[in-house]
């Protein structure tokens, strides 16, 4: 028996050579591990133009010289980067016949979130009746957008159809040398989204990854690029309030936004990846680099995020305020419950004159969760008359969780004003008793109080996101008190 | 009988505060509980509402014939017990509208009724606001956040009107109020009086009882009700203070 299993293991682990993955175009998976060959394989599989392969290889060579950063207030178990499969062909999810086959816990959460039955089926991989499948919705959607000249497609499609735009802007905000995880993403990114809004166009609908056909399989190394030309406007929504389960533990994504003169980009995220179990086992590592540049004057970039999932979150959606009078905003709610850890915040780089930025960060820690705000506000010498207002609040539920604030402020001229406020509070027994005395049970009371605390951020979300996000906050904290 | 308290003993962190309270409240009645500071008035209110830090060590509280000890705080509230707080707590970011809508619908759910629609709820709120003379912008603000003392108390009365309790206990709702606010609070109570509900008004001073005429006045002293009477007892207390009662106790 033992020799049999050894034989199978042997075949399995040594099977790489047999398939000769560089030449065999039918192979669905790249072998485990990361070499230049892996990258050539990915690029060939995706039939990418030469410039992209070069970009990937440069990123990879640079990544080899780097080490994983240790400055975050996080405990991260060592990651074996050679034990990851960096390319898997988009495969169909295992289809289930009906909702009875879905994990009842997952269904309970869907119901609490008020997600429709059809959508539940879709999210949990149940076959959907062709008539109600949203293909027709998508078609109408794409037609509407193309009427305005808006491009909204998968990153891979953009590489093939709009190579010049990709070449011009990819890596222009987050260079492949930026940081360890950004370099890794640049070398191996699987897919993602591309969005281009032409000059003077106000995108008539909220762009949501939900509507993008390939959204289901963007994989663990996602890459998003949004370009808003002069005077344009777009509101972009990423993610989904429904719980997202994924077997890949490491997610290292990049989002780049370019806003030209008078353009405005609003980027909203709800992140609800699997956080691990109550004992801290499993869960996603969500290591994301998000950055936007206000290239022209009066440009505006606004990040709003509601982070409730993932075992570890490491992300700092940032703004480079290059154009004069440009505006950067960051609104964040981050929840850590059980053993979750989050180190999140923003960087506001003021380069242009009269630039303004606002940071509202609301951390919520429960269970044994650890939540850190880390933010940099830098006002350079030339950014005269600039302003920043930062507010970093922490809410603690229970006595075993932690909240930390790491603000970095650099002001290099005398005409600018920076304000920073920080508070730490707890849900008091008085507040809970007050709610209960009015007939509201403990869990609903916590939901109410937490949503009140996060209100300033939640009101920034598009309507369709906001209602679900409110429910999500309550659900994420269930069982955390009492 | 709506509320029946027999030989109630209660303590906080091992220290006995109430030692043998007896009280009976019928529907349609208003009871005033008076007494010097630190004699257990607020403790009595908290024990009836079910606050955990107050431990009921012996005795019995029956409400509508049910043993209250078996009900959680929110169940007691849904059964119609309302506590007007002496120091209402702030809940930042939660509008009074949202707070009340949650509470009203939780209570309706408990009674097997459907939740009110947004328009039904707003209509109800407008009616109650008018009833208790609350200006409209108060309900758009976060619960008690940045409220003046008077606004907090008016908000308590407004909530009482919204929740339509069977037994309302007002814990020193009159403290810190100017005469106009006092009048609004008292008017609210008077308008909400019905033959089927009852009020227990805890107060330090007789002046609230100029506006809310009680059927019974009780003096709580050192954890016990030591004297009960009609509304004239309040006037006597106003005139003579509490010392004569203390002396009676010693003798």
XYZ file of C-alpha atoms in Angstrom:
733
model
C 0.000 0.000 0.000
C 2.650 2.406 1.053
C 4.727 1.862 -2.026
C 1.626 2.400 -4.136
C 0.898 5.756 -2.625
C 4.553 6.696 -2.891
C 4.428 5.837 -6.535
C 1.384 8.012 -7.092
C 2.916 10.885 -5.197
C 6.078 10.412 -7.191
C 4.235 10.532 -10.475
C 2.311 13.513 -9.387
C 5.224 15.566 -8.182
C 7.566 14.644 -10.992
C 4.944 14.919 -13.671
C 5.957 18.412 -14.731
C 8.575 17.396 -17.224
C 6.364 14.840 -18.864
C 3.943 17.524 -19.981
C 6.618 19.966 -21.129
C 4.387 22.871 -20.324
C 6.080 25.500 -22.484
C 5.167 23.769 -25.677
C 2.032 21.920 -24.768
C -0.662 24.489 -25.427
C -3.432 22.164 -24.231
C -2.222 22.071 -20.658
C -4.717 23.712 -18.368
C -2.429 24.358 -15.430
C 1.006 25.747 -15.077
C 3.022 23.527 -12.762
C 3.535 24.707 -9.250
C 6.201 27.305 -8.728
C 7.443 30.451 -10.367
C 10.214 30.732 -12.950
C 10.656 32.735 -16.141
C 9.221 29.720 -17.906
C 6.013 29.990 -15.903
C 5.670 33.582 -17.015
C 6.346 32.792 -20.657
C 3.754 30.054 -20.373
C 1.114 32.418 -18.964
C 1.831 35.028 -21.603
C 1.712 32.461 -24.404
C -1.527 30.998 -23.095
C -3.086 34.421 -23.183
C -1.568 35.169 -26.615
C -0.202 38.402 -25.299
C 1.750 40.937 -27.321
C 5.496 41.072 -26.813
C 5.432 44.267 -24.717
C 3.364 42.574 -22.064
C 5.655 39.569 -21.822
C 8.568 41.993 -21.424
C 6.680 43.822 -18.693
C 6.003 40.587 -16.877
C 9.588 39.410 -17.132
C 10.998 42.715 -15.928
C 8.607 42.590 -13.010
C 9.604 39.024 -12.218
C 13.345 39.783 -12.339
C 12.770 42.718 -10.062
C 10.626 40.653 -7.696
C 13.460 38.163 -7.306
C 15.582 40.921 -5.765
C 12.910 41.805 -3.193
C 11.807 40.394 0.120
C 8.369 40.339 1.625
C 7.766 43.532 3.659
C 7.603 43.146 7.417
C 6.614 46.641 8.527
C 2.871 46.020 8.759
C 1.322 45.297 12.140
C 0.405 41.793 11.017
C 1.386 38.286 11.849
C 1.772 36.459 8.541
C 2.790 32.822 8.384
C 5.558 32.269 5.829
C 4.232 31.981 2.271
C 5.880 29.478 -0.024
C 5.750 31.267 -3.359
C 7.002 28.149 -5.134
C 4.004 26.184 -3.903
C 1.432 28.209 -5.837
C -0.104 27.410 -9.204
C 0.190 30.691 -11.076
C -1.923 29.807 -14.055
C -5.088 27.803 -14.351
C -7.232 28.044 -17.466
C -10.612 29.577 -16.713
C -12.598 26.542 -15.745
C -16.277 26.132 -15.235
C -17.245 25.955 -11.618
C -18.555 22.624 -10.485
C -22.235 23.002 -11.165
C -24.788 22.003 -8.574
C -28.339 21.027 -9.426
C -30.205 23.049 -6.853
C -29.769 25.134 -3.724
C -30.289 22.092 -1.469
C -26.752 21.069 -2.340
C -25.286 24.320 -1.082
C -23.760 24.713 2.380
C -26.680 25.733 4.647
C -24.492 28.279 6.478
C -23.845 30.037 3.207
C -27.553 30.073 2.377
C -28.408 31.490 5.791
C -26.008 34.352 5.167
C -27.428 34.966 1.687
C -30.898 35.199 3.178
C -29.798 37.592 5.873
C -28.276 39.777 3.185
C -31.519 39.700 1.243
C -29.917 38.282 -1.903
C -32.472 37.018 -4.417
C -32.807 33.303 -5.077
C -31.554 33.619 -8.635
C -28.506 35.478 -7.491
C -27.933 32.945 -4.727
C -27.846 30.202 -7.324
C -25.398 32.138 -9.399
C -23.065 32.894 -6.523
C -23.042 29.368 -5.206
C -22.581 27.762 -8.604
C -26.041 26.334 -9.151
C -27.054 25.999 -12.802
C -29.286 28.914 -13.749
C -32.165 28.600 -16.180
C -31.030 29.973 -19.532
C -34.010 32.302 -19.771
C -33.214 34.119 -16.580
C -29.473 34.038 -17.024
C -28.282 37.585 -17.167
C -26.707 37.301 -20.612
C -29.372 39.546 -22.100
C -28.878 42.046 -19.290
C -25.184 42.097 -20.053
C -25.755 42.609 -23.747
C -28.018 45.594 -23.197
C -25.512 46.907 -20.714
C -22.589 46.631 -23.124
C -24.614 48.260 -25.910
C -25.479 51.213 -23.689
C -21.848 51.705 -22.809
C -20.516 51.460 -26.339
C -22.962 54.159 -27.406
C -20.971 56.489 -25.161
C -17.630 55.133 -26.320
C -17.001 53.599 -22.920
C -14.799 50.534 -22.873
C -15.514 48.086 -20.068
C -14.063 44.637 -20.503
C -11.734 42.070 -19.022
C -8.076 42.992 -18.846
C -7.143 40.169 -21.240
C -9.641 41.425 -23.792
C -8.291 44.943 -23.466
C -4.749 43.705 -24.062
C -5.845 42.181 -27.366
C -8.305 44.865 -28.491
C -6.816 48.053 -27.063
C -3.107 47.286 -26.701
C -2.059 50.916 -27.060
C -4.193 52.093 -24.162
C -2.957 49.257 -21.991
C 0.636 49.928 -22.989
C 0.285 53.622 -22.255
C -1.272 53.374 -18.810
C -0.457 49.976 -17.312
C 2.150 50.413 -14.621
C 1.998 54.191 -14.890
C 0.485 54.541 -11.424
C 1.729 51.372 -9.773
C 5.080 50.592 -11.423
C 6.208 46.978 -11.441
C 8.928 47.938 -8.985
C 6.463 49.401 -6.492
C 6.396 46.768 -3.795
C 6.852 43.057 -3.290
C 3.242 42.071 -3.968
C 2.761 44.577 -6.794
C 5.857 43.163 -8.525
C 4.531 39.646 -8.078
C 1.183 40.663 -9.532
C 2.860 42.428 -12.463
C 4.734 39.233 -13.263
C 1.881 36.760 -13.008
C -1.464 38.600 -13.101
C -4.217 36.395 -14.419
C -6.947 38.771 -15.470
C -8.997 41.686 -14.229
C -10.935 44.641 -15.511
C -10.263 47.488 -17.873
C -12.327 50.613 -18.047
C -11.921 53.650 -20.291
C -14.184 56.714 -20.191
C -13.708 59.093 -23.132
C -13.393 62.845 -22.849
C -16.462 64.626 -21.503
C -18.477 61.442 -20.951
C -20.394 60.929 -17.787
C -20.870 57.185 -17.427
C -24.653 56.766 -17.064
C -24.548 53.633 -14.908
C -22.529 52.320 -12.015
C -19.913 50.026 -13.467
C -19.884 46.864 -11.466
C -17.606 43.859 -11.759
C -20.774 41.870 -11.260
C -21.843 42.701 -14.800
C -18.570 41.826 -16.382
C -18.742 38.440 -18.022
C -15.368 37.178 -16.843
C -15.784 38.426 -13.327
C -16.371 34.966 -11.908
C -12.895 33.777 -12.744
C -10.474 36.619 -12.405
C -8.361 34.510 -10.100
C -6.065 35.441 -7.362
C -3.827 37.934 -9.155
C -6.322 40.448 -10.411
C -5.420 43.650 -12.170
C -7.694 46.603 -12.801
C -6.992 49.708 -14.839
C -9.367 52.655 -15.041
C -8.669 55.639 -17.279
C -10.959 58.663 -17.085
C -10.273 61.224 -19.785
C -10.711 64.966 -19.388
C -14.063 66.013 -17.899
C -15.381 62.460 -17.573
C -17.041 60.741 -14.619
C -17.368 57.148 -13.544
C -18.504 55.303 -10.457
C -17.005 51.844 -10.230
C -18.034 49.093 -7.830
C -15.832 46.167 -7.026
C -16.791 43.060 -5.159
C -19.913 41.760 -3.697
C -21.436 41.570 -0.260
C -22.117 37.849 -0.584
C -19.494 35.666 1.083
C -16.765 34.725 -1.361
C -15.014 31.440 -0.950
C -11.831 30.673 -2.742
C -9.273 27.953 -2.346
C -6.404 30.237 -3.229
C -5.058 31.625 -0.043
C -2.983 34.467 -1.459
C -4.687 37.282 -3.319
C -2.376 39.998 -4.572
C -4.275 42.461 -6.725
C -3.473 45.819 -8.309
C -5.849 48.643 -9.125
C -4.641 51.687 -11.066
C -6.719 54.775 -11.724
C -5.799 57.660 -13.991
C -7.984 60.778 -13.790
C -7.278 63.567 -16.249
C -8.211 67.241 -15.930
C -11.703 67.760 -14.453
C -12.342 64.009 -14.363
C -13.858 62.221 -11.403
C -13.556 58.572 -10.434
C -15.429 57.054 -7.527
C -14.226 53.575 -6.629
C -16.234 51.523 -4.130
C -15.266 48.167 -2.730
C -17.021 45.656 -0.573
C -14.603 42.907 0.350
C -16.054 39.779 1.900
C -13.562 37.015 1.192
C -13.448 33.996 3.453
C -12.027 35.174 6.817
C -11.046 31.774 8.182
C -12.848 29.881 10.894
C -13.430 30.955 14.499
C -10.058 29.561 15.532
C -8.184 31.465 12.857
C -7.669 28.502 10.570
C -7.697 29.197 6.845
C -8.882 32.387 5.241
C -7.649 34.613 2.454
C -4.533 36.792 2.522
C -5.693 39.936 0.763
C -2.605 41.952 -0.204
C -3.670 44.692 -2.554
C -2.038 47.729 -4.091
C -4.564 50.371 -5.100
C -3.520 53.768 -6.301
C -4.942 56.576 -8.370
C -3.388 59.649 -9.899
C -5.153 62.964 -10.406
C -3.104 63.886 -13.438
C -4.839 67.074 -14.462
C -6.168 70.038 -12.542
C -9.499 69.719 -10.688
C -9.435 65.947 -10.974
C -10.981 63.910 -8.183
C -10.492 60.345 -6.998
C -12.568 58.914 -4.209
C -11.984 55.506 -2.609
C -14.654 53.943 -0.439
C -14.092 50.529 1.069
C -15.976 48.213 3.374
C -13.629 45.441 4.408
C -15.215 42.648 6.375
C -13.608 39.516 4.979
C -10.142 37.941 4.601
C -7.928 36.507 7.317
C -5.331 39.216 6.657
C -5.907 42.488 4.846
C -3.000 44.624 3.686
C -4.131 47.510 1.520
C -3.739 51.257 1.223
C -5.841 52.767 -1.571
C -3.930 55.961 -2.300
C -4.060 59.177 -4.300
C -1.340 61.102 -6.050
C -2.638 64.653 -6.295
C -0.520 65.945 -9.148
C -2.920 68.361 -10.837
C -3.560 71.725 -9.171
C -6.838 71.869 -7.186
C -7.219 68.119 -7.390
C -9.044 66.183 -4.677
C -8.426 62.821 -3.052
C -10.784 61.032 -0.682
C -10.562 57.841 1.331
C -13.506 56.430 3.260
C -12.997 53.123 4.985
C -14.728 50.710 7.314
C -12.650 47.702 8.291
C -13.967 44.944 10.514
C -11.831 42.316 12.183
C -13.571 39.600 14.128
C -12.327 36.284 15.567
C -8.661 36.036 14.479
C -8.784 38.420 11.524
C -6.049 41.008 11.047
C -6.166 44.190 9.013
C -3.496 46.787 8.315
C -5.174 49.293 6.068
C -5.252 52.991 5.356
C -4.180 55.342 2.612
C -1.485 57.590 1.237
C -2.314 61.084 0.099
C 0.550 62.595 -1.877
C -0.035 66.285 -2.432
C 2.078 67.526 -5.342
C -0.132 70.154 -7.007
C -1.173 73.513 -5.610
C -4.428 73.893 -3.632
C -4.897 70.158 -3.470
C -7.275 68.742 -0.902
C -7.685 65.353 0.713
C -10.073 63.797 3.203
C -9.512 60.586 5.136
C -12.278 58.988 7.179
C -11.291 55.638 8.619
C -13.499 53.569 10.899
C -11.952 50.441 12.361
C -14.077 47.897 14.188
C -12.382 45.169 16.188
C -14.120 42.225 17.818
C -13.181 38.778 19.072
C -9.405 38.473 18.895
C -9.207 40.677 15.822
C -6.479 43.228 15.265
C -7.149 46.356 13.280
C -4.557 48.940 12.295
C -4.944 52.210 10.458
C -1.792 53.246 8.646
C -1.841 56.451 6.681
C 0.557 58.885 5.100
C -0.273 62.498 4.332
C 2.550 64.152 2.472
C 2.351 67.749 1.314
C 5.337 68.648 -0.837
C 7.044 72.004 -1.116
C 5.194 72.972 -4.284
C 1.777 71.923 -3.037
C 1.065 75.311 -1.518
C -2.287 76.079 0.122
C -3.147 72.396 0.368
C -5.381 70.856 2.972
C -5.908 67.510 4.562
C -8.463 66.405 7.091
C -8.045 62.975 8.663
C -10.323 61.248 11.096
C -9.393 57.809 12.375
C -11.803 56.158 14.737
C -11.587 52.775 16.366
C -14.413 50.849 17.923
C -13.684 47.916 20.199
C -16.101 45.109 20.986
C -14.900 42.974 23.841
C -11.571 43.009 25.601
C -9.391 40.656 23.558
C -9.221 42.661 20.348
C -6.822 45.419 19.352
C -6.931 48.748 17.531
C -3.846 50.666 16.400
C -3.311 53.920 14.554
C -0.126 54.776 12.660
C -0.452 58.200 11.056
C 2.524 59.634 9.174
C 2.351 63.327 8.341
C 4.918 65.279 6.303
C 4.296 68.889 5.437
C 6.958 70.711 3.463
C 5.407 74.149 3.051
C 3.945 76.718 5.395
C 0.692 77.595 3.666
C -0.931 74.173 3.986
C -3.156 72.888 6.759
C -3.323 69.350 8.042
C -5.814 68.201 10.652
C -5.796 64.801 12.293
C -8.390 63.509 14.719
C -8.476 60.096 16.295
C -10.808 58.430 18.762
C -11.135 55.022 20.351
C -14.436 53.910 21.797
C -16.295 50.861 22.972
C -19.903 49.830 22.702
C -20.994 50.515 26.236
C -23.233 48.401 28.409
C -25.366 51.561 28.757
C -25.939 51.739 24.998
C -26.892 48.083 24.773
C -29.252 48.309 27.741
C -30.862 51.422 26.275
C -31.563 49.606 23.003
C -32.749 46.447 24.726
C -35.091 48.463 26.941
C -36.720 49.672 23.736
C -37.359 46.093 22.645
C -34.288 45.628 20.439
C -32.307 42.428 21.057
C -28.546 42.401 21.611
C -27.485 41.380 18.082
C -29.727 43.954 16.413
C -28.530 46.556 18.898
C -24.905 45.884 18.001
C -25.784 46.068 14.313
C -27.545 49.382 14.854
C -24.707 50.906 16.884
C -21.983 49.701 14.498
C -23.845 51.003 11.468
C -24.299 54.337 13.191
C -20.599 54.444 13.886
C -19.766 53.673 10.248
C -22.452 55.943 8.801
C -20.096 58.583 7.408
C -18.438 55.948 5.260
C -21.522 53.926 4.309
C -23.287 57.005 2.985
C -20.513 57.342 0.401
C -21.445 54.011 -1.164
C -23.797 53.807 -4.139
C -27.334 53.020 -2.957
C -27.424 49.409 -4.152
C -24.238 48.675 -2.249
C -25.077 50.638 0.881
C -28.112 48.668 1.985
C -26.343 45.333 1.645
C -23.189 46.673 3.257
C -25.193 47.680 6.329
C -26.518 44.163 6.724
C -23.069 42.760 6.072
C -21.590 44.759 8.956
C -24.148 43.343 11.366
C -23.627 39.794 10.125
C -19.828 40.035 10.352
C -20.115 40.846 14.031
C -22.694 38.243 14.975
C -21.814 36.442 18.146
C -18.994 38.855 18.945
C -20.535 40.141 22.178
C -22.390 38.450 24.998
C -53.419 44.112 38.621
C -50.673 45.295 36.295
C -47.637 45.208 38.557
C -47.213 43.491 41.877
C -43.941 43.668 43.779
C -43.598 41.579 46.933
C -40.764 41.751 49.435
C -38.226 42.674 46.776
C -34.551 42.494 47.746
C -31.886 43.559 45.252
C -28.183 44.265 45.394
C -25.396 45.718 43.281
C -21.979 44.072 43.480
C -22.949 42.363 46.705
C -24.257 45.517 48.343
C -27.942 45.337 49.214
C -29.870 48.377 47.953
C -33.477 47.265 48.172
C -34.573 45.332 51.234
C -38.203 44.430 51.106
C -40.098 46.650 48.668
C -43.809 46.064 48.305
C -45.789 47.872 45.618
C -48.990 47.285 43.712
C -49.951 49.197 40.591
C -53.295 48.853 38.818
C -54.159 49.891 35.294
C -55.205 53.516 35.023
C -53.127 54.606 38.010
C -50.244 57.030 38.390
C -47.845 56.350 41.240
C -45.166 58.737 42.394
C -42.109 57.415 44.182
C -40.208 59.990 46.161
C -37.319 59.891 48.549
C -33.906 61.314 49.298
C -30.849 60.563 47.143
C -29.390 57.091 47.309
C -32.400 55.318 48.766
C -32.858 52.950 45.849
C -35.352 54.717 43.561
C -33.337 54.216 40.377
C -32.395 50.703 41.465
C -36.079 49.830 41.714
C -36.641 51.119 38.171
C -33.627 49.173 36.842
C -34.683 45.937 38.523
C -38.153 46.159 36.990
C -36.564 46.789 33.568
C -34.201 43.837 34.090
C -30.781 45.454 34.053
C -28.232 42.731 34.740
C -25.904 44.521 37.146
C -28.783 44.721 39.613
C -29.212 41.335 41.184
C -32.614 40.410 42.530
C -31.804 38.347 45.598
C -35.306 37.531 46.813
C -38.942 38.479 46.499
C -41.225 38.504 43.488
C -42.253 40.833 40.677
C -45.388 39.941 38.766
C -46.319 41.887 35.662
C -49.642 41.071 34.018
C -49.490 37.978 36.210
C -46.146 36.851 34.739
C -42.960 36.338 36.692
C -40.739 39.098 35.341
C -37.519 37.394 36.376
C -38.008 34.888 33.598
C -38.054 37.567 30.881
C -35.051 39.223 29.239
C -34.722 43.002 29.093
C -36.047 43.179 25.539
C -38.913 40.781 26.285
C -40.034 42.970 29.162
C -39.929 45.976 26.825
C -41.933 44.122 24.183
C -44.462 43.163 26.857
C -45.042 46.876 27.413
C -42.590 48.002 30.105
C -40.944 51.322 29.296
C -38.185 52.994 31.249
C -37.657 56.719 30.821
C -33.968 57.143 31.621
C -32.489 59.610 34.046
C -29.366 59.862 31.898
C -30.258 58.820 28.329
C -27.157 57.544 26.532
C -25.898 58.860 23.171
C -25.813 56.559 20.147
C -23.777 58.403 17.501
C -24.806 58.043 13.873
C -28.129 56.334 14.622
C -31.017 58.664 13.861
C -33.968 58.674 16.229
C -36.139 57.794 13.247
C -34.104 54.683 12.487
C -33.852 53.777 16.172
C -37.578 54.057 16.730
C -38.437 52.245 13.529
C -36.276 49.316 14.636
C -37.844 49.313 18.103
C -41.451 49.671 16.925
C -41.049 46.868 14.414
C -39.296 44.546 16.880
C -42.224 45.002 19.251
C -44.725 44.441 16.447
C -42.899 41.280 15.423
C -43.111 40.004 19.013
C -46.848 40.593 18.946
C -47.193 38.797 15.634
C -47.892 41.953 13.648
C -46.357 42.929 10.303
C -43.667 45.591 10.235
C -44.901 49.097 9.477
C -44.118 50.383 6.002
C -41.965 53.490 5.733
C -44.966 55.696 5.032
C -47.068 54.222 7.846
C -44.175 54.716 10.205
C -43.602 58.323 9.201
C -47.288 59.063 9.628
C -47.255 57.545 13.102
C -44.143 59.529 13.988
C -45.686 62.812 12.859
C -48.772 62.168 14.979
C -46.759 61.358 18.071
C -44.470 64.305 17.574
C -47.457 66.591 17.517
C -48.872 64.889 20.585
C -45.770 65.465 22.669
C -44.830 68.813 21.054
C -41.510 67.728 19.591
C -40.029 69.801 16.788
C -39.438 67.863 13.611
C -35.681 68.209 13.335
C -35.075 66.351 16.597
C -35.960 63.004 15.047
C -33.424 63.469 12.246
C -30.618 63.808 14.730
C -28.632 60.941 16.179
C -30.072 59.451 19.367
C -29.319 61.923 22.178
C -26.090 63.069 20.513
C -25.362 66.674 21.407
C -28.828 67.028 22.951
C -29.388 69.455 25.787
C -30.706 68.008 29.049
C -34.211 69.137 28.152
C -34.047 67.696 24.634
C -32.951 64.327 26.018
C -35.922 64.162 28.342
C -38.355 65.285 25.656
C -36.921 62.556 23.454
C -37.660 60.007 26.172
C -41.280 61.156 26.273
C -41.471 60.995 22.488
C -40.183 57.414 22.534
C -42.724 56.552 25.197
C -45.469 57.912 22.944
C -44.141 55.852 20.024
C -43.915 52.579 21.937
C -47.279 52.942 23.699
C -46.274 51.045 26.850
C -48.597 49.493 29.415
C -46.300 50.364 32.292
C -44.092 53.438 31.997
C -41.484 54.100 34.659
C -40.041 57.590 34.477
C -36.792 57.811 36.399
C -36.307 61.426 37.478
C -37.406 62.628 34.090
C -37.914 66.058 35.629
C -34.348 66.545 36.883
C -32.480 69.365 35.193
C -35.522 70.681 33.330
C -36.567 74.285 33.051
C -40.238 75.047 33.578
C -41.146 74.905 29.851
C -39.518 71.532 29.337
C -41.109 70.284 32.523
C -44.513 71.288 31.202
C -43.902 69.467 27.901
C -42.815 66.311 29.702
C -45.823 66.435 32.033
C -48.260 67.158 29.194
C -46.854 64.188 27.307
C -47.563 61.919 30.249
C -51.053 63.344 30.745
C -51.957 62.866 27.102
C -50.757 59.277 27.156
C -52.709 58.336 30.285
C -55.361 55.768 29.536
C -57.595 53.530 31.628
C -55.542 50.498 30.562
C -52.015 51.735 31.267
C -50.099 52.918 34.306
C -47.221 55.237 35.218
C -44.628 55.103 37.942
C -43.046 58.513 38.256
C -39.824 58.682 40.234
C -39.009 62.192 41.339
C -37.145 64.235 43.872
C -39.401 67.206 43.830
C -43.029 67.958 44.286
C -43.080 70.436 41.377
C -43.511 67.724 38.675
C -46.555 66.554 40.628
C -48.153 69.969 40.120
C -48.503 68.904 36.503
C -48.866 65.143 36.769
C -51.410 64.439 39.466
C -50.601 61.099 41.080
C -53.122 58.734 42.566
C -50.586 57.473 45.072
C -47.375 58.796 46.531
C -44.784 56.482 48.090
C -41.690 57.350 50.035
C -38.737 55.079 49.447
C -36.195 55.225 52.248
C -33.213 52.966 52.839
C -34.434 50.400 50.375
C -38.022 50.173 51.567
C -41.299 51.935 50.950
C -41.879 53.441 54.349
C -44.892 55.596 53.733
C -47.687 55.692 51.188
C -50.499 58.123 50.729
C -52.450 60.251 48.296
C -51.191 63.327 46.437
C -51.284 65.361 49.649
C -48.310 63.340 50.921
C -46.178 64.969 48.234
C -47.164 68.410 49.459
C -46.332 67.447 52.994
C -42.910 66.231 51.898
C -42.339 69.467 50.023
C -43.154 71.432 53.155
C -41.429 69.356 55.791
C -38.650 67.600 53.868
C -37.714 63.999 54.559
C -36.353 64.407 58.074
C -39.606 63.691 59.862
C -39.892 60.414 57.971
C -36.350 59.513 58.949
C -37.232 60.236 62.545
C -40.387 58.137 62.336
C -38.195 55.306 61.105
C -35.821 55.567 64.011
C -38.654 55.510 66.484
